[in-house]
CSV table of C-alpha atoms in Angstrom, one decimal:
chain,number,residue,atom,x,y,z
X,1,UNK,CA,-100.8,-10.4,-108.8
X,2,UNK,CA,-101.7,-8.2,-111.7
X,3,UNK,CA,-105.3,-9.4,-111.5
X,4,UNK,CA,-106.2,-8.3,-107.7
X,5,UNK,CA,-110.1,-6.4,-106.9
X,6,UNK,CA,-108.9,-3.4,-105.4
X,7,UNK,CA,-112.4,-3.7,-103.1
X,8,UNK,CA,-111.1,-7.3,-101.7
X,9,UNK,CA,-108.0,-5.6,-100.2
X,10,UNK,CA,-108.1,-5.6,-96.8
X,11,UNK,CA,-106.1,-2.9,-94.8
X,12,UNK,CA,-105.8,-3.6,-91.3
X,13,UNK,CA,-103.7,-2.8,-87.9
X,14,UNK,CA,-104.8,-6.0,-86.2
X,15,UNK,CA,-101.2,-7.3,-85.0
X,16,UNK,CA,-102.0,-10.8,-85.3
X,17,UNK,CA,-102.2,-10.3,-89.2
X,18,UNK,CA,-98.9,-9.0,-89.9
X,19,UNK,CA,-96.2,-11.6,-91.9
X,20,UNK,CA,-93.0,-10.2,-90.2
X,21,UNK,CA,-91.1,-12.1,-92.4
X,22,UNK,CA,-92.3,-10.5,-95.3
X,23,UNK,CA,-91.8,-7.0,-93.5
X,24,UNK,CA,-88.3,-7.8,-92.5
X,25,UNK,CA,-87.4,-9.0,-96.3
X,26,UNK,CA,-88.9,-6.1,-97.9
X,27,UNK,CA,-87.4,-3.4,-95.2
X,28,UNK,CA,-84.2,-4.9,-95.5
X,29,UNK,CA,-83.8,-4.4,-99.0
X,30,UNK,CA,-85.4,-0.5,-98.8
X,31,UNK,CA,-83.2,1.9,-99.6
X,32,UNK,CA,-84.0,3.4,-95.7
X,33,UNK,CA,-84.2,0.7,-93.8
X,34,UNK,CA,-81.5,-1.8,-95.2
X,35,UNK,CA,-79.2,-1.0,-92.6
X,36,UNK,CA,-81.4,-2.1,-89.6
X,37,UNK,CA,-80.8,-5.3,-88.0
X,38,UNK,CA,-84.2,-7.7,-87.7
X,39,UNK,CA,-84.2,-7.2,-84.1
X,40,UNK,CA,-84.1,-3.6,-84.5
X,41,UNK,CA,-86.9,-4.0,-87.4
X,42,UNK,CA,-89.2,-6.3,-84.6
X,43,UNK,CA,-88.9,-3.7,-82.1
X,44,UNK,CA,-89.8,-1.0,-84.6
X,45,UNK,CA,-93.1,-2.9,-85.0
X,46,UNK,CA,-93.4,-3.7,-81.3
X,47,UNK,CA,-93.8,0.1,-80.5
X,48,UNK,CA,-95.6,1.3,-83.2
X,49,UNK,CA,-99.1,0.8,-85.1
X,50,UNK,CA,-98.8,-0.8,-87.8
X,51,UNK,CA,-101.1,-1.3,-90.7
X,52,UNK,CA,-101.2,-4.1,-93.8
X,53,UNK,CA,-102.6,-4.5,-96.9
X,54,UNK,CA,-104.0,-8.1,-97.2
X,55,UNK,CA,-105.1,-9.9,-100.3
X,56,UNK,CA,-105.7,-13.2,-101.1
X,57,UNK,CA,-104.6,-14.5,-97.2
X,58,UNK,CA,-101.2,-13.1,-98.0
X,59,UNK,CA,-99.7,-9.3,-96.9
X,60,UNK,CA,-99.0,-7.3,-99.8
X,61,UNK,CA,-98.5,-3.6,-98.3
X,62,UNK,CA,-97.5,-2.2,-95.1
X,63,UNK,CA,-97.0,0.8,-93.3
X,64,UNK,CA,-96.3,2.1,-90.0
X,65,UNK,CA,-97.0,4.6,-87.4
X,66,UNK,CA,-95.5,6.3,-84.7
X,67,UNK,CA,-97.9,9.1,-82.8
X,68,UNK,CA,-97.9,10.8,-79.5
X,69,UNK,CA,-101.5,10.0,-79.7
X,70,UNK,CA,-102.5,14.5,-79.2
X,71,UNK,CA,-100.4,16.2,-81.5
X,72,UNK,CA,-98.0,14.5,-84.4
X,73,UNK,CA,-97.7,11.0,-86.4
X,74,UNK,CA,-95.0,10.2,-88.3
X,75,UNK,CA,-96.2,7.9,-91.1
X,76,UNK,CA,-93.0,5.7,-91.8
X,77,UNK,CA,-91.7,2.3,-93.8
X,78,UNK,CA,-94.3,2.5,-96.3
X,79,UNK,CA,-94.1,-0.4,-98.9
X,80,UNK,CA,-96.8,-1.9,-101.5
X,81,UNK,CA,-95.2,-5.7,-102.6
X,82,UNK,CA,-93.5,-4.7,-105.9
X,83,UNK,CA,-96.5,-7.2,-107.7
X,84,UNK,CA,-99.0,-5.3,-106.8
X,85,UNK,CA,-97.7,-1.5,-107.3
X,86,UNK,CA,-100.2,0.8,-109.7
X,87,UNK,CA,-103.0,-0.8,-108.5
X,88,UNK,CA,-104.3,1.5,-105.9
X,89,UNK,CA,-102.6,-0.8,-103.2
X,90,UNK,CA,-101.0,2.0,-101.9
X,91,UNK,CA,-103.8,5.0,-101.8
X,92,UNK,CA,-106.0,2.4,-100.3
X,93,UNK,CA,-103.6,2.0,-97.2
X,94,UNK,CA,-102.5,5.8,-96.9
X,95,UNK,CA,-106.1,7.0,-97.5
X,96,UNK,CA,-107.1,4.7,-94.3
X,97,UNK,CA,-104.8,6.2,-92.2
X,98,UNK,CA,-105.3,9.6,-92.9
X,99,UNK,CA,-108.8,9.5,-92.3
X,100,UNK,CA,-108.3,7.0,-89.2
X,101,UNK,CA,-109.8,8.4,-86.3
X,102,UNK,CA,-106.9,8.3,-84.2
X,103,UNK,CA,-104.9,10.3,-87.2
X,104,UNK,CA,-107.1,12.4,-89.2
X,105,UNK,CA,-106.9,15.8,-87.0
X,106,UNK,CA,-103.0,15.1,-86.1
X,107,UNK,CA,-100.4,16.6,-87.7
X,108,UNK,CA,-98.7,13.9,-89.8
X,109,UNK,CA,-94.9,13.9,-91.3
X,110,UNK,CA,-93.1,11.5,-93.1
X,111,UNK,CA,-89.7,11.1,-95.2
X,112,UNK,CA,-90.0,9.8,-99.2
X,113,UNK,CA,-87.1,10.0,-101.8
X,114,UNK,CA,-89.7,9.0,-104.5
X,115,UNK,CA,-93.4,8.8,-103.9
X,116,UNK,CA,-94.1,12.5,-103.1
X,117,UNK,CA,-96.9,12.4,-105.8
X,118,UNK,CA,-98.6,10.0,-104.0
X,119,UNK,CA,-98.3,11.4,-100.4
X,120,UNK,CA,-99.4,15.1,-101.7
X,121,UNK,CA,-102.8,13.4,-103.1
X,122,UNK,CA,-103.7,13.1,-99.4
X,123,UNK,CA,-102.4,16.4,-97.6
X,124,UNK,CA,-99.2,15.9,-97.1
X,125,UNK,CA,-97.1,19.4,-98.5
X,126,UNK,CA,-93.7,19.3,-99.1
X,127,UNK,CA,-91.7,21.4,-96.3
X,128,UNK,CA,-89.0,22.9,-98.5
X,129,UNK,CA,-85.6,22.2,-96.1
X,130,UNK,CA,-87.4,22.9,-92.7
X,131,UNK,CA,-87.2,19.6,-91.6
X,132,UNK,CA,-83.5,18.2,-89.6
X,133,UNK,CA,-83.0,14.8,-89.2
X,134,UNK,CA,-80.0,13.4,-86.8
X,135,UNK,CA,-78.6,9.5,-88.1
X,136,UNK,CA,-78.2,7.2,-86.0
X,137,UNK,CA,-74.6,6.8,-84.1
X,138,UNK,CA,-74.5,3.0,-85.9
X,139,UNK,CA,-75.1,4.7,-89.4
X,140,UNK,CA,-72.7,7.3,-88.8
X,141,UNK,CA,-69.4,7.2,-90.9
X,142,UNK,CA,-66.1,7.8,-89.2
């Protein structure tokens, strides 16, 4: 998919769009979410907004977000369809958030092992150890 029109990407968070099969493939082969069961994935979708990136009839991005709707987001299982990566797939879909209306004047956090370049382009600062994170109990190692 090398050849897509960055301007015919659609990035939506109408529900009815979303391929949850392709979400669940991808997630479960992420390095942060490959431990999450497919029912735990649809739940994670059921309680959250969640936007695509659509070209072509077919969802090649995703990303989702969890808010208290006043104060804080948390911007979470970002992924752009590995065919499509360097095209601008993925500033399109975190540029629309960002500036969503329900987002832009929300303080937004998010976790990334590897795209902090692209993250900082729209406001996101890296926290320097602040943040604390607590695994899950099923993730936990004995």
């Amino acid at each position: 998919m090398k050849d897509i029109d960055i301007k015919q990407v659609l990035i939506s968070s109408d529900p009815a769009l979303l391929d949850v099969e392709a979400i669940v493939h991808f997630l479960r082969q992420s390095y942060w979410a490959k431990e999450r069961s497919e029912e735990k994935i649809q739940k994670s979708l059921e309680g959250s907004t969640c936007f695509g990136a659509y070209y072509d009839d077919h969802q090649i991005g995703f990303a989702r977000v969890v808010t208290d709707g006043a104060t804080v987001y948390w911007l979470c299982d970002v992924f752009v369809d590995t065919a499509c990566r360097g095209l601008g797939v993925g500033k399109k879909l975190i540029e629309t958030i960002t500036t969503h209306e329900t987002y832009r004047n929300l303080f937004g956090i998010l976790s990334t092992q590897d795209a902090h370049g692209l993250y900082e382009q729209y406001g996101f600062v890296r926290d320097h150890g602040k943040t604390l994170s607590r695994r899950p109990d099923f993730l936990k190692k004995e």
